[in-house]
Amino acid sequence: EVQLVESGGGLAQPGGSLRLSCAASGFTFSEHEMNWVRQSPGQGLEWLSNISISGTNALYADSVEGRFTISRDNAKNSLFLHMNSLKPEDTAIYYCAGGHGYFHMWGQGTLVSVSS
Amino acid sequence: DIQMTQSPSTLSASVGDRVSITCRASQNTRSWLAWYQVKPGKAPKLLISKASDLEGGVPSRFSGSGFGTEFTLTISSLQPDDFATYYCQQYHYYPWTFGQGTTVEIK
């Protein structure tokens, strides 16, 4: 069974940092591009970042470019999102999702709250 | 960025009803359009890719159509498990963008 399990969410202060993780199982992680997508309270979904299979190439939405960094460890079947300079508007449920373009597998998400 | 606009925002319907959700793109996205079902506390679920390709395991009562700038998700006979929020998403242009969502609620 395909599983993506996010962790690392919680409360952070404005300007602070958090590191999200996504543990993958049930499929060959190293054969899939991976992404982070978020859903802000009462809002829709927003794609944030994509990372290539090897991890050498990454894309970002303008809203997080320069503040967030996506990475992966294929040996450990894990995806990461390093979030710096957090803003209150970064408050959201963060999902990891597999695929290029469209997302055929998703985790259940981890909640990030940014507040003083 | 490509703007994706869904209508209606909320849809009230009964079990057995045929329902349709429209998604309009601000630019031509050809067939690069996906539909997702989202329920609170659960992992979002891909229903359809490439505008009309049903994902494996998705019931055949779901169908997608359209090309270019106008797309439709249809549920032919609404079931209790279908009450959820549905999102369209284009993946022809970066950044990949979603519609604002359509909530299907019980009438």
Coordinates of C-alpha atoms in Angstrom, one line a residue:
Chain A
E1 CA 0.0 0.0 0.0
V2 CA 1.3 3.4 -1.0
Q3 CA 1.9 5.6 2.1
L4 CA 3.2 9.1 2.5
V5 CA 3.4 10.3 6.1
E6 CA 4.3 13.9 6.9
S7 CA 5.7 15.1 10.1
G8 CA 7.4 18.1 11.6
G9 CA 4.6 20.5 11.7
G10 CA 3.8 22.7 14.7
L11 CA 3.8 26.2 16.0
A12 CA 6.5 28.6 14.8
Q13 CA 7.0 32.3 15.3
P14 CA 7.1 34.8 12.5
G15 CA 10.6 34.8 11.1
G16 CA 11.3 31.3 12.5
S17 CA 12.1 28.0 10.8
L18 CA 10.6 24.5 10.6
R19 CA 11.6 21.4 8.8
L20 CA 8.9 19.1 7.4
S21 CA 9.6 15.5 6.6
C22 CA 7.6 13.0 4.5
A23 CA 8.3 9.2 4.9
A24 CA 7.4 7.2 1.8
S25 CA 6.6 3.5 1.7
G26 CA 4.8 1.0 -0.6
F27 CA 6.4 2.2 -3.8
T28 CA 9.8 2.8 -5.4
F29 CA 10.4 6.3 -4.0
S30 CA 13.5 6.9 -6.2
E31 CA 11.4 6.6 -9.4
H32 CA 9.0 9.4 -8.6
E33 CA 9.2 13.2 -8.6
M34 CA 7.9 14.6 -5.4
N35 CA 6.1 17.8 -4.4
W36 CA 4.9 19.9 -1.5
V37 CA 1.3 21.3 -1.6
R38 CA -0.4 23.3 1.1
Q39 CA -3.9 24.3 2.0
S40 CA -4.4 27.4 4.1
P41 CA -7.3 27.7 6.5
G42 CA -10.5 28.1 4.5
Q43 CA -8.5 28.4 1.3
G44 CA -7.8 26.1 -1.6
L45 CA -4.8 24.1 -2.6
E46 CA -1.5 25.7 -3.5
W47 CA 1.4 23.9 -5.2
L48 CA 4.7 25.0 -3.6
S49 CA 7.6 23.0 -4.9
N50 CA 8.7 20.0 -7.0
I51 CA 11.9 18.0 -6.9
S52 CA 13.3 15.8 -9.6
I53 CA 13.9 12.1 -9.1
S54 CA 17.6 12.5 -8.5
G55 CA 17.1 15.6 -6.3
T56 CA 19.3 17.8 -8.5
N57 CA 16.5 20.0 -9.8
A58 CA 13.8 21.9 -7.9
L59 CA 11.1 24.3 -8.7
Y60 CA 9.3 26.7 -6.4
A61 CA 6.2 28.9 -6.4
D62 CA 6.9 32.6 -6.1
S63 CA 5.3 32.7 -2.7
V64 CA 8.0 30.5 -1.2
E65 CA 11.0 31.0 -3.5
G66 CA 14.1 31.9 -1.5
R67 CA 12.5 31.0 1.8
F68 CA 11.7 27.3 1.4
T69 CA 14.0 24.5 0.2
I70 CA 12.9 21.1 -1.0
S71 CA 15.2 18.1 -0.7
R72 CA 15.1 14.3 -0.7
D73 CA 17.0 11.3 0.5
N74 CA 16.3 8.4 -1.8
A75 CA 18.2 6.0 0.4
K76 CA 15.8 6.7 3.2
N77 CA 12.7 7.1 1.1
S78 CA 12.2 10.6 2.5
L79 CA 11.2 14.0 1.3
F80 CA 11.9 17.3 3.2
L81 CA 10.9 20.9 3.2
H82 CA 13.1 23.4 5.0
M83 CA 11.1 26.5 5.8
N84 CA 12.8 29.7 6.8
S85 CA 11.6 33.3 7.4
L86 CA 8.1 32.0 8.1
K87 CA 5.2 34.4 7.8
P88 CA 1.7 34.2 9.3
E89 CA 0.3 33.5 5.8
D90 CA 2.4 30.3 5.7
T91 CA -0.1 28.8 8.2
A92 CA -1.6 25.8 6.4
I93 CA -1.8 22.1 6.2
Y94 CA 1.3 20.9 4.2
Y95 CA 1.0 17.8 2.1
C96 CA 3.7 15.8 0.3
A97 CA 2.5 14.5 -3.0
G98 CA 4.0 12.4 -5.7
G99 CA 4.0 13.0 -9.4
H100 CA 5.0 15.4 -12.2
G101 CA 2.3 17.9 -13.1
Y102 CA -0.6 16.1 -11.4
F103 CA -0.3 14.3 -8.1
H104 CA -1.3 10.7 -8.0
M105 CA -0.4 10.1 -4.4
W106 CA -0.8 12.2 -1.3
G107 CA -0.1 12.2 2.4
Q108 CA -2.6 13.3 5.0
G109 CA -0.7 16.4 5.8
T110 CA 0.9 18.1 8.7
L111 CA -0.3 21.4 10.2
V112 CA 2.0 24.4 10.4
S113 CA 0.9 27.4 12.4
V114 CA 2.9 30.7 12.3
S115 CA 2.0 33.0 15.1
S116 CA 3.5 35.1 17.8
Chain B
D1 CA 0.1 32.6 -13.3
I2 CA -2.8 30.7 -14.8
Q3 CA -6.0 31.4 -12.9
M4 CA -8.4 28.5 -12.5
T5 CA -12.0 29.4 -11.7
Q6 CA -14.5 26.8 -10.5
S7 CA -18.3 27.1 -10.5
P8 CA -20.3 26.8 -8.4
S9 CA -18.4 27.3 -5.2
T10 CA -21.0 25.2 -3.3
L11 CA -23.4 22.7 -4.7
S12 CA -26.3 21.2 -2.7
A13 CA -27.5 17.9 -4.0
S14 CA -29.2 14.7 -3.0
V15 CA -28.0 11.1 -3.3
G16 CA -28.7 9.9 -6.8
D17 CA -28.5 13.3 -8.4
R18 CA -26.3 14.0 -11.5
V19 CA -24.0 16.9 -10.7
S20 CA -21.5 18.8 -12.8
I21 CA -18.7 21.2 -11.8
T22 CA -17.1 23.6 -14.2
C23 CA -13.5 24.7 -14.3
R24 CA -12.3 27.6 -16.5
A25 CA -8.7 28.4 -17.2
S26 CA -7.4 31.9 -17.9
Q27 CA -5.2 30.5 -20.7
N28 CA -5.3 27.5 -22.9
T29 CA -4.1 24.5 -20.9
R30 CA -4.9 21.9 -23.7
S31 CA -5.8 18.7 -21.8
W32 CA -3.4 19.2 -18.9
L33 CA -6.1 19.2 -16.3
A34 CA -6.6 17.1 -13.2
W35 CA -9.5 16.7 -10.7
Y36 CA -9.1 15.9 -7.0
Q37 CA -11.5 15.0 -4.2
V38 CA -10.6 16.4 -0.7
K39 CA -12.2 15.4 2.6
P40 CA -11.2 16.9 6.0
G41 CA -8.4 14.9 7.7
K42 CA -7.8 12.6 4.7
A43 CA -5.3 12.5 2.0
P44 CA -6.5 14.3 -1.2
K45 CA -7.4 11.8 -3.9
L46 CA -6.7 12.1 -7.7
L47 CA -9.8 11.3 -9.7
I48 CA -9.0 12.3 -13.2
S49 CA -5.9 13.4 -15.2
K50 CA -5.4 14.7 -18.7
A51 CA -9.0 16.1 -18.5
S52 CA -10.8 12.8 -18.9
D53 CA -8.5 9.9 -17.9
L54 CA -10.1 8.2 -14.9
E55 CA -7.6 7.1 -12.2
G56 CA -7.5 3.4 -11.4
G57 CA -10.0 2.5 -8.7
V58 CA -12.1 5.6 -9.1
P59 CA -15.8 4.7 -9.7
S60 CA -17.1 5.0 -13.2
R61 CA -19.8 7.5 -12.1
F62 CA -17.0 10.1 -12.2
S63 CA -16.1 11.5 -15.6
G64 CA -14.2 14.5 -17.0
S65 CA -14.4 16.4 -20.2
G66 CA -13.2 19.5 -21.9
F67 CA -10.2 21.0 -23.6
G68 CA -8.4 24.3 -23.7
T69 CA -10.0 26.7 -21.2
E70 CA -13.2 24.9 -20.1
F71 CA -13.5 21.7 -18.3
T72 CA -16.2 19.7 -16.5
L73 CA -16.3 17.1 -13.8
T74 CA -19.5 15.1 -13.7
I75 CA -20.8 12.6 -11.1
S76 CA -23.5 10.7 -12.8
S77 CA -25.3 9.5 -9.6
L78 CA -24.2 11.1 -6.4
Q79 CA -23.3 8.6 -3.6
P80 CA -23.0 9.3 0.2
D81 CA -19.2 9.0 -0.1
D82 CA -19.0 11.7 -2.7
F83 CA -19.9 14.6 -0.4
A84 CA -16.6 16.4 -0.4
T85 CA -14.7 19.3 -1.9
Y86 CA -13.4 19.0 -5.5
Y87 CA -10.5 20.9 -7.1
C88 CA -9.4 21.2 -10.6
Q89 CA -5.7 21.8 -11.3
Q90 CA -3.8 22.8 -14.5
Y91 CA -0.3 21.4 -15.2
H92 CA 0.5 22.9 -18.5
Y93 CA 2.2 26.0 -17.1
Y94 CA 4.4 26.6 -14.1
P95 CA 3.4 27.3 -11.4
W96 CA 0.9 24.5 -11.4
T97 CA -2.3 26.0 -10.1
F98 CA -5.6 24.9 -8.6
G99 CA -9.1 26.2 -8.7
Q100 CA -10.6 27.5 -5.5
G101 CA -12.7 24.4 -4.9
T102 CA -16.3 23.3 -5.1
T103 CA -18.0 21.9 -2.0
V104 CA -20.7 19.3 -2.7
E105 CA -23.0 19.2 0.3
I106 CA -26.1 17.3 1.2
K107 CA -29.3 19.0 0.2

